[in-house]
Structure formats: C-alpha cells, structure tokens
Short mmCIF file of C-alpha atoms in Angstrom, two decimals:
data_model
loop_
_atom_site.label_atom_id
_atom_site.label_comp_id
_atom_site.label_asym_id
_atom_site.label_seq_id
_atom_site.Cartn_x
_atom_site.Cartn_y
_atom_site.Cartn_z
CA UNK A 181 30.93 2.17 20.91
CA UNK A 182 31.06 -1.24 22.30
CA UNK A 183 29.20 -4.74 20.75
CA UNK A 184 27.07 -4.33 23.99
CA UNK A 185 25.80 -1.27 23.05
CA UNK A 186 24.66 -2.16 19.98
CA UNK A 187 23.05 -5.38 21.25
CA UNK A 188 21.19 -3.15 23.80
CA UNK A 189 20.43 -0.68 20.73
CA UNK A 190 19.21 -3.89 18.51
CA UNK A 191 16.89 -5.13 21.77
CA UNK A 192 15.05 -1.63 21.64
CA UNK A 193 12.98 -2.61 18.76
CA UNK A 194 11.24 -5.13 21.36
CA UNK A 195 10.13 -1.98 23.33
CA UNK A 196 5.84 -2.90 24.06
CA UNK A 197 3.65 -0.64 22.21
CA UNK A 198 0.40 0.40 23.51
CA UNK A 199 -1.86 -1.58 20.83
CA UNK A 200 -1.61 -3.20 17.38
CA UNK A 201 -2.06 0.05 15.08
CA UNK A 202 0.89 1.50 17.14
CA UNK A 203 3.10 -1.32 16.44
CA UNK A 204 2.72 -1.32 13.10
CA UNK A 205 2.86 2.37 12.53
CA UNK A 206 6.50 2.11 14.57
CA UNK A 207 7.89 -0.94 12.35
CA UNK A 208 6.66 0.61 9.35
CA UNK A 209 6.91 -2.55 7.51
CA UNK A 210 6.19 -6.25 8.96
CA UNK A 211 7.88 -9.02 6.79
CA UNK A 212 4.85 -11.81 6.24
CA UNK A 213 5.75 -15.46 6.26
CA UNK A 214 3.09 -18.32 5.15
CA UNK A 215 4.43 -21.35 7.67
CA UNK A 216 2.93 -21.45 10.42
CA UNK A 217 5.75 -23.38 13.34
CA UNK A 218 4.46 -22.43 15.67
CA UNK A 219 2.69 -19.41 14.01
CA UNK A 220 3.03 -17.45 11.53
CA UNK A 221 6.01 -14.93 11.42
CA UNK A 222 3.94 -11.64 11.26
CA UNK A 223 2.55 -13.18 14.53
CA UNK A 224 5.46 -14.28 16.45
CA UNK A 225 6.67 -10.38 15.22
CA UNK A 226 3.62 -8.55 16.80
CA UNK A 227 3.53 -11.18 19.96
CA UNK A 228 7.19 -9.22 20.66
CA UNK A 229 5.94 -6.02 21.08
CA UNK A 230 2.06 -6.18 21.42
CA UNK A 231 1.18 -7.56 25.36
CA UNK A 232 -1.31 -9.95 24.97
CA UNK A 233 -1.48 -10.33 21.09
CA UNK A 234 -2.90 -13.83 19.98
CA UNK A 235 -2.33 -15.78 17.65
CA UNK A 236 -4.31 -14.91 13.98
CA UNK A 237 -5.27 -11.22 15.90
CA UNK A 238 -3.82 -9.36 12.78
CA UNK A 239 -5.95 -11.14 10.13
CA UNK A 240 -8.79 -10.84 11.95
CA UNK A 241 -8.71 -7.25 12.39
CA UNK A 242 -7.18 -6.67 9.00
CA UNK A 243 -10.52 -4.49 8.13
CA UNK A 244 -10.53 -2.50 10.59
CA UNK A 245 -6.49 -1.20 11.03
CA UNK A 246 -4.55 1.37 8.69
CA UNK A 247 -2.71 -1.65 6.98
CA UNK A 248 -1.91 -2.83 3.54
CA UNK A 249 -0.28 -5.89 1.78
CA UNK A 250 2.72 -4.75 -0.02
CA UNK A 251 6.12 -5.29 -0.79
CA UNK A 252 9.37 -3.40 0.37
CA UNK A 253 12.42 -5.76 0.74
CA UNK A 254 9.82 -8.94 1.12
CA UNK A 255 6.24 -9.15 1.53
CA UNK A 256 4.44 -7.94 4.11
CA UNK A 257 2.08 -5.47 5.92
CA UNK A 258 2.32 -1.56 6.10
CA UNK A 259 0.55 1.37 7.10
CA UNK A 260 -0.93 3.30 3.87
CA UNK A 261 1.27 6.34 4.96
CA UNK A 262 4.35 4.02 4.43
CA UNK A 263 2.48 3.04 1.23
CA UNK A 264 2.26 5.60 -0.11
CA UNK A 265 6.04 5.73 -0.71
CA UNK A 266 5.68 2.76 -2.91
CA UNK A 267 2.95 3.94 -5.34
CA UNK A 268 2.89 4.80 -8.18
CA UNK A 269 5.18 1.73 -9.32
CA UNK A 270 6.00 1.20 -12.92
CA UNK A 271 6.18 -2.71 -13.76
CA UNK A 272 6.72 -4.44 -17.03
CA UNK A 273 4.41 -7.71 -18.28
CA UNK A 274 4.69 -10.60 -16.51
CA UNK A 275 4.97 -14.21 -17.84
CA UNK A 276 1.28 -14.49 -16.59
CA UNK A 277 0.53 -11.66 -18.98
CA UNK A 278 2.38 -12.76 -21.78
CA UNK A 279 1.04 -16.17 -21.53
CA UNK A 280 -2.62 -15.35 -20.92
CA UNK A 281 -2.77 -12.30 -23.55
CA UNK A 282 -6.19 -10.21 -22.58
CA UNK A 283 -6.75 -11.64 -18.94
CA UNK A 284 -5.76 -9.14 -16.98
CA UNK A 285 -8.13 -6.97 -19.10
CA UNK A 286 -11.14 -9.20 -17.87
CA UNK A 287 -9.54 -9.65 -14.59
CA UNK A 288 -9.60 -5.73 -14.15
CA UNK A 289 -12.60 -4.99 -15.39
CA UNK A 290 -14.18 -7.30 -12.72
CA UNK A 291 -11.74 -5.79 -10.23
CA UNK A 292 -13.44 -2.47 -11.02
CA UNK A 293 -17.16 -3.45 -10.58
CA UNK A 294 -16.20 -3.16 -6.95
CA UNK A 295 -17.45 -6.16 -6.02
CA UNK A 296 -14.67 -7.99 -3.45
CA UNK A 297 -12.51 -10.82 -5.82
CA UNK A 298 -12.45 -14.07 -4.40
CA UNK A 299 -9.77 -16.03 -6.39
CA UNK A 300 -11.34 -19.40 -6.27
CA UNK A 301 -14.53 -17.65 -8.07
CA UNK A 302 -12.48 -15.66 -9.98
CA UNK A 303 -10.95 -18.64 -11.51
CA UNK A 304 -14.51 -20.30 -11.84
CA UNK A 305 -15.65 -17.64 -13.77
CA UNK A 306 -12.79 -16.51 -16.17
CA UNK A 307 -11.14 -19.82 -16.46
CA UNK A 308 -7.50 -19.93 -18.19
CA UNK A 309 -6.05 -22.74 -16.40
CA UNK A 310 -2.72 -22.83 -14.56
CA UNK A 311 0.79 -20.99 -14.58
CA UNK A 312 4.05 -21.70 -12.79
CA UNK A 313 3.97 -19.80 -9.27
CA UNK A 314 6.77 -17.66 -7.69
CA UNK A 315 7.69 -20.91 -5.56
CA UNK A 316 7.61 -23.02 -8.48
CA UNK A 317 4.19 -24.43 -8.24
CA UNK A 318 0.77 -24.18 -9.78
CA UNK A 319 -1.27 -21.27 -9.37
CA UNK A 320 -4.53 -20.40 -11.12
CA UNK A 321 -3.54 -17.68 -13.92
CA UNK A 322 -6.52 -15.50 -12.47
CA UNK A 323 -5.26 -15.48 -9.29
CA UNK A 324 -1.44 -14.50 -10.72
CA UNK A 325 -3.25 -11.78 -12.45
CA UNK A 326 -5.07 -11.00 -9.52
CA UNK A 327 -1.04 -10.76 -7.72
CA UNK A 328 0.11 -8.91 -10.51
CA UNK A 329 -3.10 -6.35 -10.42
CA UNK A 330 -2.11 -6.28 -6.74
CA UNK A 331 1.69 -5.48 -7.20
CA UNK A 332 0.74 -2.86 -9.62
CA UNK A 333 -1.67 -0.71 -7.43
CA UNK A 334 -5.05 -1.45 -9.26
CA UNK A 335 -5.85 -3.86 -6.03
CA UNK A 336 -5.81 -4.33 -2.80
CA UNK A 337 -6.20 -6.87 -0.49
CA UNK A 338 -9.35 -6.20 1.73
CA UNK A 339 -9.33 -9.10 3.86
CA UNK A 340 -8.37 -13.05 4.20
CA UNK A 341 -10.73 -16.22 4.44
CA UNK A 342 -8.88 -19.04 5.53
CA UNK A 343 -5.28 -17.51 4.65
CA UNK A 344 -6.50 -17.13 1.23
CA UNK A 345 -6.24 -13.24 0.03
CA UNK A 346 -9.14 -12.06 -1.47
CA UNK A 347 -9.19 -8.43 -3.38
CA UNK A 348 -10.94 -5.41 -4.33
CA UNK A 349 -10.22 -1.74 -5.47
CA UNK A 350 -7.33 0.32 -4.99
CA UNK A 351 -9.39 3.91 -5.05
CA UNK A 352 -5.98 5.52 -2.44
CA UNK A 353 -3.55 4.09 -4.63
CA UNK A 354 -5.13 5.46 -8.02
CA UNK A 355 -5.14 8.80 -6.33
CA UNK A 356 -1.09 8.49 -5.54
CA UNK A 357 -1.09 8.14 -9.52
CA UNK A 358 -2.15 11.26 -10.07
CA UNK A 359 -0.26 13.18 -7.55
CA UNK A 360 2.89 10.82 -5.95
CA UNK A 361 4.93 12.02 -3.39
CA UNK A 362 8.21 13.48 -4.54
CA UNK A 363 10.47 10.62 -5.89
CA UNK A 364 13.36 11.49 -3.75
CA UNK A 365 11.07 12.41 -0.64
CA UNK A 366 10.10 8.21 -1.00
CA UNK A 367 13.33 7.18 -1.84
CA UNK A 368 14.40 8.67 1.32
CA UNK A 369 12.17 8.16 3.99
CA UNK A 370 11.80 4.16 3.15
CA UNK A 371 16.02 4.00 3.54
CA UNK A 372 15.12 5.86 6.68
CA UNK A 373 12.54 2.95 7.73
CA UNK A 374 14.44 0.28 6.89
CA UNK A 375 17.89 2.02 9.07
CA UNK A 376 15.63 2.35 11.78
CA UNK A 377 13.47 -0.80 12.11
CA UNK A 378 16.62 -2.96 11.27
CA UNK A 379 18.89 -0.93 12.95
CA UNK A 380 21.69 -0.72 14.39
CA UNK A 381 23.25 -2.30 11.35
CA UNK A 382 26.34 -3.12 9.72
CA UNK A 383 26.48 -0.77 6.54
CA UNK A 384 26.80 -3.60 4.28
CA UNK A 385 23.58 -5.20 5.91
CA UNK A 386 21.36 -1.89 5.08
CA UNK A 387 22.85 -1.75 1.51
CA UNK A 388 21.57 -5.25 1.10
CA UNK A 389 17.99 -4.33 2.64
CA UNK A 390 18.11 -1.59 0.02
CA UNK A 391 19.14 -4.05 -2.29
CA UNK A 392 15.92 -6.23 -1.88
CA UNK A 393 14.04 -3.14 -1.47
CA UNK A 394 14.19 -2.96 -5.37
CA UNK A 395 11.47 -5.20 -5.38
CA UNK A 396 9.40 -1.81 -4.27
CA UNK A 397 10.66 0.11 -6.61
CA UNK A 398 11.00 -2.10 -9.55
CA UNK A 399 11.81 0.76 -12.01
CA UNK A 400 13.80 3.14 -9.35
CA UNK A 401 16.35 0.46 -8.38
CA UNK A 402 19.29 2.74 -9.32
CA UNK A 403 17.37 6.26 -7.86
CA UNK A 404 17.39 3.64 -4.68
CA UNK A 405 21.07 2.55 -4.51
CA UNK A 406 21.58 6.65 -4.56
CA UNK A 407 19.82 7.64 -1.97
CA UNK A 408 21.19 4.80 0.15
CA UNK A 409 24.97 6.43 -0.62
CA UNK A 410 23.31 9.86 0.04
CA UNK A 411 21.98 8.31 3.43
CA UNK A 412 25.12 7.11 4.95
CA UNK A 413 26.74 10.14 3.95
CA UNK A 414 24.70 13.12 4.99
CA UNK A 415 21.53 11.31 6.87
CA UNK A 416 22.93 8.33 9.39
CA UNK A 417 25.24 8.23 11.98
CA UNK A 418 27.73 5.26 12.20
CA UNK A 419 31.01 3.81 13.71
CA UNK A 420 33.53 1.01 13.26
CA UNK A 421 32.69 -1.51 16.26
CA UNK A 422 35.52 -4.28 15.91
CA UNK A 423 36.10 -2.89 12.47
CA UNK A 424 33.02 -3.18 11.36
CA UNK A 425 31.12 -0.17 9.79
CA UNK A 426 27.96 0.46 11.36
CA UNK A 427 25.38 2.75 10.87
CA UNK A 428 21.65 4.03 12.60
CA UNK A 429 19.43 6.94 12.37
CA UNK A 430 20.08 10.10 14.37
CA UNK A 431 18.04 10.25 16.93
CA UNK A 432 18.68 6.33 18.06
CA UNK A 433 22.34 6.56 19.61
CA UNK A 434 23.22 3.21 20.48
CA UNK A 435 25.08 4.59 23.83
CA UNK A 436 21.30 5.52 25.40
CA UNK A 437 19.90 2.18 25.46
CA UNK A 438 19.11 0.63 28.75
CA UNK A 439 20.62 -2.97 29.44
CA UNK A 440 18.32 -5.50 27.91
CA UNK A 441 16.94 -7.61 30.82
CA UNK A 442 15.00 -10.97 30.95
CA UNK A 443 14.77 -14.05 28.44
CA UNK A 444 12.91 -13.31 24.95
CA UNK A 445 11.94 -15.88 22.47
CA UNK A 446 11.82 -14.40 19.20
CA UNK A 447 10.77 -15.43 15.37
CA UNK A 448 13.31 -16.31 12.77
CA UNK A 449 12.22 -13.14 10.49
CA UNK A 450 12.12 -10.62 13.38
CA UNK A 451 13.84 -7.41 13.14
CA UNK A 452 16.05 -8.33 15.88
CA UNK A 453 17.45 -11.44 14.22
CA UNK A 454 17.01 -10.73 10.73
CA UNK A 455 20.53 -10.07 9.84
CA UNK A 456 22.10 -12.88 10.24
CA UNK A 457 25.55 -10.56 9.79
CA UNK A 458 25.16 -8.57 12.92
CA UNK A 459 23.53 -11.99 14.93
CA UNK A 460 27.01 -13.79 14.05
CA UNK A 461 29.34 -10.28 14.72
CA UNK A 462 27.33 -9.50 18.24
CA UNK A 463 26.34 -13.15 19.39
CA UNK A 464 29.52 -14.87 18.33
CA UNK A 465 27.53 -17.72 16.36
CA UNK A 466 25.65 -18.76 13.37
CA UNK A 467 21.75 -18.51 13.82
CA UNK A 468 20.23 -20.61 10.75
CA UNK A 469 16.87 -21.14 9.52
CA UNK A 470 16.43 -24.15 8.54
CA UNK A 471 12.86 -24.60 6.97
CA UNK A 472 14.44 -25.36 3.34
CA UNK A 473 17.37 -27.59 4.75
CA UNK A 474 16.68 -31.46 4.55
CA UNK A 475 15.60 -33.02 7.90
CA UNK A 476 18.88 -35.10 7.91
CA UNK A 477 21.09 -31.49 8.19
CA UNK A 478 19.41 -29.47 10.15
CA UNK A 479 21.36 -28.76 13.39
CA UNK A 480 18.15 -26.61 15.61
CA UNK A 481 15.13 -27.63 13.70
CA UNK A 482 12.22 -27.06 11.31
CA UNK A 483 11.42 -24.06 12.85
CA UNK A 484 13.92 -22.84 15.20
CA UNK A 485 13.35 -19.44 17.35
CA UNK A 486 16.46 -17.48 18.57
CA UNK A 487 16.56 -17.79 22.54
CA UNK A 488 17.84 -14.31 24.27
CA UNK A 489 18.98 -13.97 27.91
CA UNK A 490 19.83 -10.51 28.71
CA UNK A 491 19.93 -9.46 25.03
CA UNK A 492 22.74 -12.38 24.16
CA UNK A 493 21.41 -15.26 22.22
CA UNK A 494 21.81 -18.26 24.28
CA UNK A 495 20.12 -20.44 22.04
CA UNK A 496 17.10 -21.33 20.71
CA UNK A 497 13.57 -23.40 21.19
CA UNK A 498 11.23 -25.02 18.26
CA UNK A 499 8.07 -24.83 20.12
CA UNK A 500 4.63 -27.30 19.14
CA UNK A 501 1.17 -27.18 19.90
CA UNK A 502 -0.01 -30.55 20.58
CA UNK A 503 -2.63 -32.01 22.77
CA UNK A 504 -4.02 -28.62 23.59
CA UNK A 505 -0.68 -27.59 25.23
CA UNK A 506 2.54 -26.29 24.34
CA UNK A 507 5.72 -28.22 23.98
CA UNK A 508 8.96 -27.07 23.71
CA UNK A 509 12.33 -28.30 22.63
CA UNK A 510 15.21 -25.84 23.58
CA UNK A 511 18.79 -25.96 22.35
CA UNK A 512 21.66 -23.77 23.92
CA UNK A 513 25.02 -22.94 22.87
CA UNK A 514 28.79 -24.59 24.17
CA UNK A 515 29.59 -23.23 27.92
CA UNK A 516 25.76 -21.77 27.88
CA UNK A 517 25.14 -22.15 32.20
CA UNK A 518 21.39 -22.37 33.33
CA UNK A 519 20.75 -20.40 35.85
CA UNK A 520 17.61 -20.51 38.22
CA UNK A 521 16.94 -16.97 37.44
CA UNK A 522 17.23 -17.75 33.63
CA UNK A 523 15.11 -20.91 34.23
CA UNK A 524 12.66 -18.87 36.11
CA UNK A 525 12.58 -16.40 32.78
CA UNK A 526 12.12 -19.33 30.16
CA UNK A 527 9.00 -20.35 32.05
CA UNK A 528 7.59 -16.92 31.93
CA UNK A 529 8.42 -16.39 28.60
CA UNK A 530 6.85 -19.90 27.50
CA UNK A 531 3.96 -19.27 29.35
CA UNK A 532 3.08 -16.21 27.03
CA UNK A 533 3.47 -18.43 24.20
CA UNK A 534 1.06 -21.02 25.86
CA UNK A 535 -1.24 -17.52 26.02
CA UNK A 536 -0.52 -16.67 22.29
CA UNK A 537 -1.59 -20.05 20.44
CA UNK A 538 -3.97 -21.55 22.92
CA UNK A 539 -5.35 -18.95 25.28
CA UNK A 540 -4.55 -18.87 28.86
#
C-alpha cells in the first residue's frame, strides 16, 4: 500500500452520481456550513459529485428529497434511513430550558398543532426575549427551543425561507421512539458511514470523527467509542502506509482505484479534504481554513478551496462573484509547474463554477 493509492482511494468519493437523492443516499451524511464564499459548503459538496448542480438546488428541493437536518459529527443533511440511527436520542435540559422554565411546553404544544413554525412568528407570539447562541450571540429563546425541540426529535425542519429554518412535526421520528433500531445495529452502521464517506483514513482520524459523533449520540458516547474499537478490530481493513495506521471498509480496497485524472476544485469541508491529518501525510503540506483567522494572518484567504491536479493538491483558489462573473484568485505550492494541460483543466473546472453560481 503506497500514499498514491490511498490518494486515488480518497479521490473516489468524487465519483458523479446520477442525481441529487443518489448523492446523498451515498454520503450518508453532508456536513452544512452557513458562509456562503463562494457558496455554501453543502453546495460546493454536491457541485463535486452532482453534474450540473447549482447553486441553492438543495434548499430548494428540500421538500421534495428523502433528507433531514440532523447532527452526526457536525450539522448537516441525511437521508431518514441514516436517521433513523440517531433517534431516539436522550438529552438533558439545556440552558435555554433552565432559563426559560415552561417554554418549551408552549413551544411544543404549538409544534404539535401541526401548523409549520416560523421562528420569527414564533417569537412574536410567545415572546421570552433573548439567550446566548451556540456562536456566542443572541438568539430568540423560542427559536433555541425550537433547536432544542429539533435536536430532540419532536421537530423537524420542513423547509427554509431565506436560509432561515422553519419547523414542524416529527410524526417518523416519534415512531423510532417506540420501536428504535437495535442500539448496537446504529452504533455500528454510522462508524461504518463515517469509515466509508471519510475514508481511507488514518485510524486516529476516524476515532476523532467518532469522537465528534457524540454529538449524535449524546447519551451513548461510551456505547460509541466501543463499537469504534470493535470496528477496527473485527469490521475494517487497514495498513501502516509510512507508519501510519490506516483503516477503510471492506469492500473499498485502496489498491482498485483508478488514477485520479484532471484538476478538481473542492470545498474546505469536503470529504476529500476534511482531515486535515491525511491532506498533510498524502499532500506533503498544511491545508488551512482560514475563515476565523484575522485578515492580517491568513496565508490563502477568507475562503480558500483546495486545488487538485491529478488527485495531488497543488494549491488552492478563493473564487468571487462579482459583476455577474466569476473571479478567481489561485495560489500554488513551492516547485508547483503549470502546465498547458493543467492550465487547460483549471479553465474547465472554473467554467463549471461560472455554471454553478451564475448559470451558464
């Protein structure tokens, strides 16, 4: 086993799919992201692997797909068969609660007229003021509730207006309550996503996913950690590659993958970048995101997307929409050589970003 195959391994989770549903029933989970540089990160994800996705194309269909809004190791969207490993979900009082003693009483009995929840009328009619967000910030204490209604199971989110989620019942989820899969059965299966949409992976990367996957399965954290050991012991295949452990799913041997061909502009939270562990072991160099960093540090940008030629990372573009065009400001690593064929594959590839955020 060779760092090449495992970049050509890595590179298979770009492979098209035949429409959106299919995409998201082969991820299994799609991390969500709010900032939108030049798009949102559930749509740079689905413009990798969906020909001629656009820009927004998820919410808009939201109604009409098998997806939810959940959490696994971050937030994001999911198939309801993959949600149905989460549920039920035990989860203690929030500050909200405690704070706002009774509201999520009201807020759940107007959940349950089944009437959709809007949380700027929610907030008009209940009242209650404002609580500290997740980020820090001010939220309504409604629309918390609303979150924490949401996190439970009671809700769901049916569609969005303007990036704002707005809710209603959870009638699947309340029927997981009364007969859940078996607990190891979803223990099991959601290691088994995360090995295979993240995968090939260092063994210390998956434990970490795992790790964050707590966040699913607030009260099964330790159950979790178990079946992760159990995984790498009886489920996974793996091998030292320069001494480092890695490990995959069984039926994904990183020897079978064809050569990764062409240049590929990716987003910073897609599957084929998100470890920033294997990026540095099988690239040779640091890929950062630098949203959070102050202007004055940053070294690619705002909003920098990992540049691949060939499945190496070369480098990396922050791309703008401005004037009803695209612009695009690419960086490349030391001793990187342009070649006309690679010059030839930028274009192309920037030219289905120009299709993806303004139309063609």
């Amino acid at each position: 086993m060779t760092p090449a195959d495992l970049r050509a391994a890595a590179f298979r989770t770009l492979t098209p799919q035949p429409s959106l549903q299919a995409a998201l029933n082969t991820m299994g989970f799609l991390q969500a992201d709010p900032i939108r540089a030049p798009a949102r990160a559930q749509d740079l994800t689905l413009l990798a692997r969906v020909p001629g996705y656009r820009a927004g194309e998820l919410e808009r269909r939201y109604a009409e797909l098998d997806v939810e809004e959940d959490m696994i190791p971050n937030y994001g969207f999911v198939p309801r068969a993959v949600q149905a490993l989460l549920h039920p979900r035990e989860v203690a009082p929030g500050r909200v609660e405690l704070e706002h003693p009774g509201l999520l009483e009201e807020v759940r009995t107007q959940l349950n007229g089944g009437e959709e929840l809007h949380p700027r009328e929610l907030a008009a009619a209940l009242g209650r003021g404002r609580t500290v967000n997740a980020w820090g910030g001010q939220s309504s204490a409604t629309t918390r509730i609303l979150g924490a209604l949401h996190y439970r199971g009671e809700a769901r989110v049916t569609r969005r207006t303007g990036g704002v989620r707005v809710y209603g019942p959870a009638p699947h989820l309340a029927a997981l309550r009364e007969h859940p899969l078996p607990e190891a059965e979803r223990l099991s299966r959601t290691v088994q996503l995360l090995a295979a949409l993240y995968g090939p992976l260092p063994e210390a990367s998956l434990r970490y996913l795992v790790s964050l996957s707590g966040f699913g399965f607030p009260h099964l954290r330790g159950e979790l950690k178990l079946a992760f050991k159990q995984a790498v012991k009886e489920e996974l295949v793996g091998a030292k590659v320069d001494g480092v452990p890695y490990v995959w799913v069984a039926d994904q041997d990183p020897a079978d993958s064809p050569a990764p061909r062409g240049v590929r502009i990716v987003g910073p939270f897609d599957p084929l970048v998100w470890d920033r562990r294997r990026f540095m072991h099988l690239h040779g160099w640091p890929y950062r995101f630098e949203a959070y960093t102050p202007a004055a540090k940053r070294t690619m940008g705002y909003y920098a997307l990992p540049v691949f030629h060939a499945g190496r990372a070369v480098g990396w573009a922050n791309l703008k929409v401005s004037g009803g065009g695209l612009e695009a400001d690419p960086g490349f690593i030391p001793g990187f050589r342009q070649t006309a064929a690679f010059r030839e594959g930028l274009e192309t590839e920037l030219n289905r970003y120009r299709a993806f955020l303004v139309g063609s």
